[in-house]
Coordinates of C-alpha atoms and ligand atoms in Angstrom, one line a residue:
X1 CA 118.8 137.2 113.2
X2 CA 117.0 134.0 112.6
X3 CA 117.8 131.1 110.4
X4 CA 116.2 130.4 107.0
X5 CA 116.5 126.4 107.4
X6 CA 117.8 124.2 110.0
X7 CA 119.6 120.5 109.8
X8 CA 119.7 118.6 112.2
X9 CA 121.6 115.2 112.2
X10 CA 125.2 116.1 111.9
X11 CA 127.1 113.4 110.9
X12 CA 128.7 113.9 108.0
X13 CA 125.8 114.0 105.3
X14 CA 124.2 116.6 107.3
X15 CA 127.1 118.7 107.8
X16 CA 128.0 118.4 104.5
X17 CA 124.1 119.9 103.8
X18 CA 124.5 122.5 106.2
X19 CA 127.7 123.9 104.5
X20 CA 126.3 123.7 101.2
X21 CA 123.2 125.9 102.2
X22 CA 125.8 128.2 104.3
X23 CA 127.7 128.6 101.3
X24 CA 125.0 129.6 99.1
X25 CA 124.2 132.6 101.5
X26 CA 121.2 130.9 103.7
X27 CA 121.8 131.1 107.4
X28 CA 121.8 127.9 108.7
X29 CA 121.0 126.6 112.6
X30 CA 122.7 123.5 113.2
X31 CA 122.0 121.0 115.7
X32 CA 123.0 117.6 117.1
X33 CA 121.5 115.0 119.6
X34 CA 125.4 115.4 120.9
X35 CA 126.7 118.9 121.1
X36 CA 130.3 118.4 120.6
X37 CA 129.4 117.7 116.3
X38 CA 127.7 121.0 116.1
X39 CA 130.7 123.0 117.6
X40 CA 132.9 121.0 116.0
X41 CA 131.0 122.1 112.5
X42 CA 131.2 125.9 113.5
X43 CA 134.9 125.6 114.9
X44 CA 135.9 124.2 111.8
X45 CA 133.9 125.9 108.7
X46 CA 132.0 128.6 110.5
X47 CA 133.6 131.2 108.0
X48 CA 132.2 129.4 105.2
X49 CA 128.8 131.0 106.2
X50 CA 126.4 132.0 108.7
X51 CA 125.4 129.2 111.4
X52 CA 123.6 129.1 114.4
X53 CA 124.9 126.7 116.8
X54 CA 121.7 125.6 118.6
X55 CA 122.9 122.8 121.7
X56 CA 119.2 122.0 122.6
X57 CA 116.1 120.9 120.3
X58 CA 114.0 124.0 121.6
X59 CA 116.9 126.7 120.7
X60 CA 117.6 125.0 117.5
X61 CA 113.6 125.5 116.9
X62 CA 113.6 129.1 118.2
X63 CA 116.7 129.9 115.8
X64 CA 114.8 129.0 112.6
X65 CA 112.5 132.2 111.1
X66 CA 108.9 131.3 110.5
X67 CA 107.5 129.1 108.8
X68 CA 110.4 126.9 109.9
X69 CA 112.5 124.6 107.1
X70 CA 114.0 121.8 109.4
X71 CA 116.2 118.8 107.9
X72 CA 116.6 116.1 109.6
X73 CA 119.8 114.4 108.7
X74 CA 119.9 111.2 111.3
X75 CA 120.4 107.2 110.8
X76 CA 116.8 105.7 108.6
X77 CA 114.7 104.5 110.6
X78 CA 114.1 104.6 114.8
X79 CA 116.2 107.5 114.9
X80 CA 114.1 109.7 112.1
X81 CA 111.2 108.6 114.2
X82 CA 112.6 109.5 117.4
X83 CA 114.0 113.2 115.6
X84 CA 110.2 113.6 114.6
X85 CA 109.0 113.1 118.0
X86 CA 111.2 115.5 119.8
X87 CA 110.4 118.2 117.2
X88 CA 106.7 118.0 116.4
X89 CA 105.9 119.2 119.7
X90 CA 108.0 122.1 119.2
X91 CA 106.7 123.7 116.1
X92 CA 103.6 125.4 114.5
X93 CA 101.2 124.4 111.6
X94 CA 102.8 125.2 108.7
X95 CA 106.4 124.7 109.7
X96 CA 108.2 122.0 107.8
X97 CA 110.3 119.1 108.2
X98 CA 112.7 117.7 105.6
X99 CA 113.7 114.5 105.8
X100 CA 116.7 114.1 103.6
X101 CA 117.9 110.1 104.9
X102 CA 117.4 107.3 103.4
X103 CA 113.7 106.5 104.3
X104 CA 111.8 103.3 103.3
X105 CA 108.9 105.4 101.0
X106 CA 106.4 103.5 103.5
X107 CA 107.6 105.0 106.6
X108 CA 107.8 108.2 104.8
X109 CA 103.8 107.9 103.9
X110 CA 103.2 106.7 107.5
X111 CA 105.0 110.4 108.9
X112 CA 103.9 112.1 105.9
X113 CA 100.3 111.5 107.1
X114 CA 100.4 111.5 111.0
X115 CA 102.2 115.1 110.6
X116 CA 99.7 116.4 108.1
X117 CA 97.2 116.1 111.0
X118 CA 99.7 118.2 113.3
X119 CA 99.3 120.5 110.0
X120 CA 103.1 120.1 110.0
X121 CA 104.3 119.8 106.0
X122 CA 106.3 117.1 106.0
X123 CA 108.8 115.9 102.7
X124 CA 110.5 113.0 102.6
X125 CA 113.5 114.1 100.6
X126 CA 115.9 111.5 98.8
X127 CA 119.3 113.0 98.2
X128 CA 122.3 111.4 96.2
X129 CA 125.8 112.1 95.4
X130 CA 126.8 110.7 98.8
X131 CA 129.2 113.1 101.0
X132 CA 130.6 114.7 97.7
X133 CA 127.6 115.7 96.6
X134 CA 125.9 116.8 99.5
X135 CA 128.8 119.6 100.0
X136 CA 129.3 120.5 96.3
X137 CA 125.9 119.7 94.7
X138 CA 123.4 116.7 95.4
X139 CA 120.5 115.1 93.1
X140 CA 117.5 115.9 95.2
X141 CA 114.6 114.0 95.5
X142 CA 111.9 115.7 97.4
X143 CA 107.9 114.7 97.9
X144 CA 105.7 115.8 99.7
X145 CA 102.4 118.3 99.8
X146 CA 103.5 120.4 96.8
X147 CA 102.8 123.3 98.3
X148 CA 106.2 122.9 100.5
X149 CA 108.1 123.3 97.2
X150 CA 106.5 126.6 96.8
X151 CA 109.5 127.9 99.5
X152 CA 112.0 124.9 100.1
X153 CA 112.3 124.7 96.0
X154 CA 114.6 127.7 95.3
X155 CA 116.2 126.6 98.2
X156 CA 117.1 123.5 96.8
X157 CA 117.7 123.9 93.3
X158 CA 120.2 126.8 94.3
X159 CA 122.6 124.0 96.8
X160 CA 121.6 121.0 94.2
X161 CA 123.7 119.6 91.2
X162 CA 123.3 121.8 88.3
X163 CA 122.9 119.3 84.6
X164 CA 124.9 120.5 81.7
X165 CA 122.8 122.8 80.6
X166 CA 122.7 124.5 83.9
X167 CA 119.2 123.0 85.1
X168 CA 119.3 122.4 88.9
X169 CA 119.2 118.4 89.5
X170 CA 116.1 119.1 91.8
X171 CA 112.4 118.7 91.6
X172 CA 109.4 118.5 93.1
X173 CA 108.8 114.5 92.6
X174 CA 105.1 113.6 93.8
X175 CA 102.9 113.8 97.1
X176 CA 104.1 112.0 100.1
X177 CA 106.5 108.8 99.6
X178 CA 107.2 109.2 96.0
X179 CA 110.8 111.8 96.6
X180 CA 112.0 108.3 98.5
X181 CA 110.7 105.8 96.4
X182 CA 112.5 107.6 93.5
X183 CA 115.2 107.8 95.1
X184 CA 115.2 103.7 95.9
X185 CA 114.7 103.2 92.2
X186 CA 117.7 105.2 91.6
X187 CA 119.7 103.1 94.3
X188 CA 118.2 99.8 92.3
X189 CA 119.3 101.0 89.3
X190 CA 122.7 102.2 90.4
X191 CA 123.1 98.1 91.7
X192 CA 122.2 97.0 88.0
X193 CA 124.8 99.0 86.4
X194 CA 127.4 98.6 88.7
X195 CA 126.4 94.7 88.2
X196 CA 126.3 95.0 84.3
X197 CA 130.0 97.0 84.5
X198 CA 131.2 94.1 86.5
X199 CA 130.5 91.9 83.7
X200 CA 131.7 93.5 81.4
X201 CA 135.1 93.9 82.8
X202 CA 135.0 90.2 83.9
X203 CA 134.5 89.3 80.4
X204 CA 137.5 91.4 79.4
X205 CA 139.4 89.7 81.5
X206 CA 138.6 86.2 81.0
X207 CA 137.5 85.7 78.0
X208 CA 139.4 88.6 76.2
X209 CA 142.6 88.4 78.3
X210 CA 142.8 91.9 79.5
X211 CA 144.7 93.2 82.0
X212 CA 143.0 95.6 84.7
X213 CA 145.2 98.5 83.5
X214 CA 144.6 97.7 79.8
X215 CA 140.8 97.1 80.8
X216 CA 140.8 100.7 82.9
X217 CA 142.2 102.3 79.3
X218 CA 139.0 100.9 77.3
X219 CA 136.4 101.9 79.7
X220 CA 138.1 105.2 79.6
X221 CA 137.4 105.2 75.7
X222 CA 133.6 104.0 76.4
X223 CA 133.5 107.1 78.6
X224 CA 134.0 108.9 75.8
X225 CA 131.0 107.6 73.9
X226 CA 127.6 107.0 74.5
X227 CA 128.3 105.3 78.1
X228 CA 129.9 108.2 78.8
X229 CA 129.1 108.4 82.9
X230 CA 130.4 109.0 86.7
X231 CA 130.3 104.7 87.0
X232 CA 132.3 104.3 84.2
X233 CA 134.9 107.0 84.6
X234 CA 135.5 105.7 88.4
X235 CA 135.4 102.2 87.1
X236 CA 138.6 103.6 85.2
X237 CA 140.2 104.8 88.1
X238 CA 139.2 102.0 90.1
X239 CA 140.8 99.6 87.4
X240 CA 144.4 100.9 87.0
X241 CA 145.1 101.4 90.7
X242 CA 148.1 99.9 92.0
X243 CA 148.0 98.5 95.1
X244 CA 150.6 99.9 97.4
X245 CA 151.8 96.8 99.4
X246 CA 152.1 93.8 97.0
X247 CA 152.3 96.1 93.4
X248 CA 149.4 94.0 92.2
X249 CA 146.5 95.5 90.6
X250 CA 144.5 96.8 93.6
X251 CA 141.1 94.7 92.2
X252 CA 143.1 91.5 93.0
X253 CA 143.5 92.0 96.7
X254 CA 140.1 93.3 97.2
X255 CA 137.8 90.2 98.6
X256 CA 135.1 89.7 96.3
X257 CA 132.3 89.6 98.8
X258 CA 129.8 92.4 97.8
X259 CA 127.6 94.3 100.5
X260 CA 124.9 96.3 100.5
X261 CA 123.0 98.4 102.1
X262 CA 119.4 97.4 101.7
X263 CA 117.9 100.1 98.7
X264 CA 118.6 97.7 96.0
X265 CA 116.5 94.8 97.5
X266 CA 113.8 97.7 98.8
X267 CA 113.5 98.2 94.8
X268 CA 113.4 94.8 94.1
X269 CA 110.8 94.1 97.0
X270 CA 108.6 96.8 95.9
X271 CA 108.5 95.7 92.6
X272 CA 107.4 91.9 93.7
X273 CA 104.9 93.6 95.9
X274 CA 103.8 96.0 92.3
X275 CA 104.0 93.1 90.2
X276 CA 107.0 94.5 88.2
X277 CA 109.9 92.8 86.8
X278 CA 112.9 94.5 87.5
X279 CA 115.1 91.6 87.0
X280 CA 118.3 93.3 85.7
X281 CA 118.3 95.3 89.1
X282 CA 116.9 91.6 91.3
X283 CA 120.2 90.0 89.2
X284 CA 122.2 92.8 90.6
X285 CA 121.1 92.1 93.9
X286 CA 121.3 88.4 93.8
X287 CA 125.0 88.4 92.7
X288 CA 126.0 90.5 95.4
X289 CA 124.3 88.1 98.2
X290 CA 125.9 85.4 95.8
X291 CA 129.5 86.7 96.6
X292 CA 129.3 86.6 100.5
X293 CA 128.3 83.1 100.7
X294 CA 132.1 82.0 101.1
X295 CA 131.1 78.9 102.3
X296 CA 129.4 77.7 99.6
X297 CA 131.4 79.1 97.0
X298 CA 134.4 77.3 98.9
X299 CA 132.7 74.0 98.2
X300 CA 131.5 74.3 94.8
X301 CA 135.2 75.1 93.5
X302 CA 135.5 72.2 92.1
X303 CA 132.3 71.8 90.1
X304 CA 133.0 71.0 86.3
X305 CA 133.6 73.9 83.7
X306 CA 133.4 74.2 79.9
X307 CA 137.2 73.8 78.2
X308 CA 138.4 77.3 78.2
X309 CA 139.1 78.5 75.1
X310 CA 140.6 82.1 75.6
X311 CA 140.4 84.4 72.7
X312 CA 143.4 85.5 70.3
X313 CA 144.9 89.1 70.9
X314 CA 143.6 89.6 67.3
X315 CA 139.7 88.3 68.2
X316 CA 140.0 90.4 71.6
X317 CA 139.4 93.7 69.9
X318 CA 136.8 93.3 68.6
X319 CA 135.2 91.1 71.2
X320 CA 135.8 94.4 72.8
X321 CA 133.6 96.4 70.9
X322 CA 130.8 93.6 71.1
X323 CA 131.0 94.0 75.0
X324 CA 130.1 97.8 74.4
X325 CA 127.5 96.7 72.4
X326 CA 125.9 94.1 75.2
X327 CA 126.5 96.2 78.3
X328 CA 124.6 99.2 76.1
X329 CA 121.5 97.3 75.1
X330 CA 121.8 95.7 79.0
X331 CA 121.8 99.6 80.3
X332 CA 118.6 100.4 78.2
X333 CA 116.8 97.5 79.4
X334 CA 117.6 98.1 83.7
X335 CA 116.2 101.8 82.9
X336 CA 113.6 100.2 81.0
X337 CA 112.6 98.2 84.3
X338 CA 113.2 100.6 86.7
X339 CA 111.0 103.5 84.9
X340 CA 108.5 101.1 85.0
X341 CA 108.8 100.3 88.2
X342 CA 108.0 104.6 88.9
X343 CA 105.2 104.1 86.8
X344 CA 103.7 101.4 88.5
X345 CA 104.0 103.3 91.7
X346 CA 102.5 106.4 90.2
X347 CA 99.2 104.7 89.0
X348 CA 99.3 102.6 92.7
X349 CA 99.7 105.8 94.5
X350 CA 98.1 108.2 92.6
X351 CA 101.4 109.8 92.1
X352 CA 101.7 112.5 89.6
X353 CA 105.3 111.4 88.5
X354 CA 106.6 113.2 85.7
X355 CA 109.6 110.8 84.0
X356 CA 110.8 113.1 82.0
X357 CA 111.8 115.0 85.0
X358 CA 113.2 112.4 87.1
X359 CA 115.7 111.3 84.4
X360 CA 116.1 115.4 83.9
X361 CA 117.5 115.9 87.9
X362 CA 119.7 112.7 87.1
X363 CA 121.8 114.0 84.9
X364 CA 123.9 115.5 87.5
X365 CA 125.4 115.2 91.6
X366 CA 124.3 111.6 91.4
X367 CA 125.9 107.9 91.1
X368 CA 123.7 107.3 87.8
X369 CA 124.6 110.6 86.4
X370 CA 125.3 110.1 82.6
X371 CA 124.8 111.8 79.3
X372 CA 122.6 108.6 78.8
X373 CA 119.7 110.1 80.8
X374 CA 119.3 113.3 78.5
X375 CA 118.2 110.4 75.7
X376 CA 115.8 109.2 78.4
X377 CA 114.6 112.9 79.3
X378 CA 114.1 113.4 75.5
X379 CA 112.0 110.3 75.4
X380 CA 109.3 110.9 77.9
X381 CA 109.5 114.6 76.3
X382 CA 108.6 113.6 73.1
X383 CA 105.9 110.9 74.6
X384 CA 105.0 111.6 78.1
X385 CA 102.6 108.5 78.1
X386 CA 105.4 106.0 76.9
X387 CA 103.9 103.2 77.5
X388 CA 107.8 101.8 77.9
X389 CA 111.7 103.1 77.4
X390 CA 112.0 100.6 74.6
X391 CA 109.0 101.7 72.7
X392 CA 111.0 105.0 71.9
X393 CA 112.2 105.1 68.4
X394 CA 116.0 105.7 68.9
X395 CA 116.4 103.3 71.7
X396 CA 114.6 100.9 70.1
X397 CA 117.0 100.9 67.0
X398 CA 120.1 101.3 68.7
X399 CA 119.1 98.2 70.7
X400 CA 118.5 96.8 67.0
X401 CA 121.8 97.5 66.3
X402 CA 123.1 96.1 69.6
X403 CA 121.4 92.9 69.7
X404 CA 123.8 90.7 67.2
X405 CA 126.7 91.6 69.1
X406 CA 125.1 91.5 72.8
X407 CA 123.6 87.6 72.1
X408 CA 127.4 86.6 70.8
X409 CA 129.1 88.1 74.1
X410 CA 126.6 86.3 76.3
X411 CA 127.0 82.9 74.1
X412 CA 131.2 83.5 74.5
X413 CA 130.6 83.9 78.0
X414 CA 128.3 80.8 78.4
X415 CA 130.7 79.0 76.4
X416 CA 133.7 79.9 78.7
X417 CA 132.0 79.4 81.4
X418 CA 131.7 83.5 82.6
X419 CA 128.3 84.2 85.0
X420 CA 126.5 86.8 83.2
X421 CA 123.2 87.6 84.8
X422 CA 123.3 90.7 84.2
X423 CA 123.3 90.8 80.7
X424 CA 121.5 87.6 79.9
X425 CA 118.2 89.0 82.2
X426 CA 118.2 91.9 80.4
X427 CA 118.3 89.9 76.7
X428 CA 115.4 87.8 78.4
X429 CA 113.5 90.6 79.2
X430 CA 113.7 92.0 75.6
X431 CA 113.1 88.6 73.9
X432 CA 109.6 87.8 75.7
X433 CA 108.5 91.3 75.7
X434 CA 109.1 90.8 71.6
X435 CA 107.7 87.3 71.8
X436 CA 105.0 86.7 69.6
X437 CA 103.3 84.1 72.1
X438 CA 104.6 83.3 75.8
X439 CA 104.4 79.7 77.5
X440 CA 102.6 81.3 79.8
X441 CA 99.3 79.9 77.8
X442 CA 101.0 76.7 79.0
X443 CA 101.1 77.9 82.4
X444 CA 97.3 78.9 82.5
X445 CA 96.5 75.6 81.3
X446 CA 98.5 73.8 83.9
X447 CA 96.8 75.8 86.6
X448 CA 93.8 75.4 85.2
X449 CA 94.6 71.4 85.4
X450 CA 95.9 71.2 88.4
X451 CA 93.5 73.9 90.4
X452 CA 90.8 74.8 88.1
X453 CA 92.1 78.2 88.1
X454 CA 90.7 78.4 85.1
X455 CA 91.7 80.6 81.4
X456 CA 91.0 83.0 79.2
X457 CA 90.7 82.5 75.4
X458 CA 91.7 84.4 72.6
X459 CA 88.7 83.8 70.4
X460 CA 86.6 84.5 72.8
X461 CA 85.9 86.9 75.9
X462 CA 85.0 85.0 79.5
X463 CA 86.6 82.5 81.8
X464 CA 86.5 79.0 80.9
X465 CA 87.4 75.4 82.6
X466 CA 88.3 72.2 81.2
X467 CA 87.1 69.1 82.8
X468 CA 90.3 67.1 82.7
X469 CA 89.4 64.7 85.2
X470 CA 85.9 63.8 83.2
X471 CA 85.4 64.6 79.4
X472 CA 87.8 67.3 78.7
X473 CA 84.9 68.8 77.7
X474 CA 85.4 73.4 78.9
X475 CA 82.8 74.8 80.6
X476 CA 82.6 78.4 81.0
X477 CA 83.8 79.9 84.5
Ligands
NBP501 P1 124.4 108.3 110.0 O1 123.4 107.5 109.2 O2 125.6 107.6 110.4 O3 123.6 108.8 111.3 C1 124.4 109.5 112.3 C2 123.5 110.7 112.8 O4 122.3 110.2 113.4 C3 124.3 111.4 113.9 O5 124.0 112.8 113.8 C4 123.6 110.8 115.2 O6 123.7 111.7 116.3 C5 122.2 110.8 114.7 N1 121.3 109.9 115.5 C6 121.3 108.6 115.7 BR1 122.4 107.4 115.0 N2 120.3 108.2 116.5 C7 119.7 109.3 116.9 C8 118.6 109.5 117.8 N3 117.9 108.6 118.4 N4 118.2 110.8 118.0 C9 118.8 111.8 117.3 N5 119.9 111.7 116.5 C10 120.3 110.4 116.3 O7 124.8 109.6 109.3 P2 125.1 109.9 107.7 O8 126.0 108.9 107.1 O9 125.5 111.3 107.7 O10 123.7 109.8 107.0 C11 122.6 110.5 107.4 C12 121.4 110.1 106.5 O11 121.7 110.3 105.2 C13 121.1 108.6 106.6 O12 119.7 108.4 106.6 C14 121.7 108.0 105.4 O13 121.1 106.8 105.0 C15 121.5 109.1 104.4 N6 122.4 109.1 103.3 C16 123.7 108.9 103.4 C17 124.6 108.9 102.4 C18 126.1 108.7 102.5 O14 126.8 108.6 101.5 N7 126.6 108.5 103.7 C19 124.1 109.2 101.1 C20 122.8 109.5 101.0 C21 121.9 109.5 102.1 P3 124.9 111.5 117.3 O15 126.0 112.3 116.7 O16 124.4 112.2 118.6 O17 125.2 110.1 117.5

């Protein structure tokens, strides 16, 4: 018998994958650069399924039934390249290989196009849900030459996530790079809620006077609403753990250093590069590299702070309720910004993105999944050519009804002295794109005075120049 799809790579993502596509009925051919993982992986859940154990690249190649599906499940970077190189030579034109890490999009062009020559399909797949999900049921992100999904689709949306209506969380995204860069955009976004969730709770705390249990007990009630997600569920759990040791709540003897891993800034590097302003998710990534600088946080202890003025157990209800509000209108605007940053991509790569769809295979097997992302499905639905999230009608009014509420939380925490980024980005973002006029005619005209880099008018069409080292006088550019 032969094998309907390889991995390769497995660590414990791609055994994970392997199972998952055993378990659905495929036969699967395993391999490793070192043996020992792939018979540990058969030793241990060989009866889940039908495996091939392949110890070197060529058996693992001569297992797979033609044309061959091979995932490559290694470490980003030189080891995906290195994967590639030992295989290419080994297969036939119209073989394919998968690669299901987390590649920067770039790279992904760069294979996507040196294997195309080899006539080799190649799709740079972005999968999330981490280990969980890749057993039980990832969010799939492939790209590639859409032809590939003619055969690896079924494939796919059978081991993926399935939505709440039973759609597989799986599609084909775009040519080339676009499964990965989707798949960044996700990861940013993912960093701008987890950011805007951290404020919120640190609000709670400080200026509200909530206790992590009590806190844990009121994101459990916004779970029940329209925030209603995985991140706030195991923001829940995460809140009313007890540390074991001490008996304190186990959020106070974490160090609050964040890391990271590197797809948050990609997103946020991209999107200078695109000319895109993501700043929710680049606040997100800021107050993360914030947190690990000890060194300086040690010596700005003592800097001076407003009076604190904690609120009254009667005012902290409904302070409460106004957080809801802020972290709401804050979640519409970091989608906002990171659909536009897809957007961007798709007209600079020719890209043929449909949004809808990627908010669609979202909604389940992933860290963003939410109820949320049906309302954005329904959106680009109704308007595929939405020029933005918060032109849609209903966010546009529930933001309306938000906004009182979300500029008194960010004036509370200003007041007490509470870092808010996250939030106050995202009511910046909604304020100038509602602005009526920008200083940035002040900015042309400073430009233009200090490097004759010259204006545009709104009277009148052209480029124009004032002389403001002579007569002021404008000529036209
Ligand atoms: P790792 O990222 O830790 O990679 C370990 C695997 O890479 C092992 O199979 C290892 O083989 C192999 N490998 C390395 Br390292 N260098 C190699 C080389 N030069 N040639 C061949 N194989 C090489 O594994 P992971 O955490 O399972 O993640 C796999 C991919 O999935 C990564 O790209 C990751 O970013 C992505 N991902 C991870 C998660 C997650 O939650 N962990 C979620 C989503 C995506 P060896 O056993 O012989 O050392």
């Amino acid at each position: 018998t032969s094998a309907q799809i390889g991995v390769t790579g497995l660590a414990v993502m791609g055994s994970n994958l392997a199972r998952n596509f055993a378990r659905n009925g495929y036969t699967v051919a395993v391999h490793n650069r070192s043996a020992a993982k792939t018979h540990a992986l058969v030793e241990e859940h060989g009866h889940e399924g039908d495996f091939i154990a392949a110890e070197t690249a060529k058996d693992f190649v001569q297992a797979l039934e033609r044309p061959r599906r091979l995932v490559v499940m290694v470490k980003a970077g030189g080891p995906t390249d290195a994967v590639i190189e030992e295989f290419a030579p080994l297969l036939e034109p119209g073989d394919m290989i998968i690669d299901g890490g987390n590649a920067h999009f770039a790279d992904t062009r760069r294979r996507e196009a040196a294997l195309r020559e080899q006539g080799i399909l190649f799709v740079g797949a972005g999968i999330s849900g981490g280990e969980e999900g890749a057993l039980n049921g990832p969010s799939i992100m492939p790209g590639g030459p859409a032809e590939s999904y003619d055969s690896l689709g079924p494939m796919l949306e059978k081991i993926s996530a399935k939505a709440a209506d039973g759609a597989p969380c799986v599609t084909h995204v775009g040519p080339d790079g676009a499964g990965h860069f989707v798949k960044m955009v996700h990861n940013g976004i993912e960093y701008a809620d987890m950011q805007l969730i951290g404020e919120a709770y640190q609000l709670l705390r400080d200026v509200a006077g909530y206790s992590p249990a009590q806190i844990a007990e009121i994101f459990r009630t916004w779970n029940t609403g329209r925030l209603d997600s995985y991140l706030i569920e195991i923001t829940a759990e995460v809140l009313a753990h007890v540390d074991a040791a001490t008996g304190k709540p186990f959020v106070d003897v974490v160090v609050d250093q964040a890391e990271q891993k590197g797809t948050g800034r990609w997103t946020v590097q991209i999107a200078l590069d695109l000319g895109v302003p993501v700043s929710g998710i680049a606040e997100a990534v800021f107050a993360r590299s914030l947190s690990g600088h000890a060194a300086l946080r040690d010596a700005s202890r003592s800097l001076a702070g407003p009076k604190a003025a904690p609120l009254s157990a009667a005012e902290a209800g409904a302070f409460a309720d106004r957080v809801e509000q802020a972290l709401y209108a804050s979640k519409i605007v970091s989608y906002t910004q990171g659909f536009h940053e897809i957007d961007a991509a798709r007209a600079e790569y020719d890209w043929d993105i449909d949004l809808g769809k990627v908010a669609s295979i979202w909604r389940g097997g992933c860290i963003i999944r939410a109820a949320f992302l049906d309302r954005i499905r329904a959106a680009y639905d109704a308007r595929p050519d939405l020029p933005s999230l918060l032109s849609d009608e209903t966010f546009a009014q529930e933001i309306a009804a938000a906004q009182d509420d979300w500029r008194e939380v960010i004036v509370a925490a200003t007041r007490q002295g509470v870092p808010t980024p996250g939030f106050a980005a995202a009511l910046a973002y909604y304020d100038a794109l509602r602005a009526e006029r920008l200083p940035a005619a002040l900015t042309q005209g400073q430009r233009d005075f200090f490097g004759a880099h010259t204006y545009r008018r709104v009277d009148r069409e052209g480029s124009f120049h004032t002389l403001w080292g002579g007569d002021r006088s404008e000529v036209e550019a």
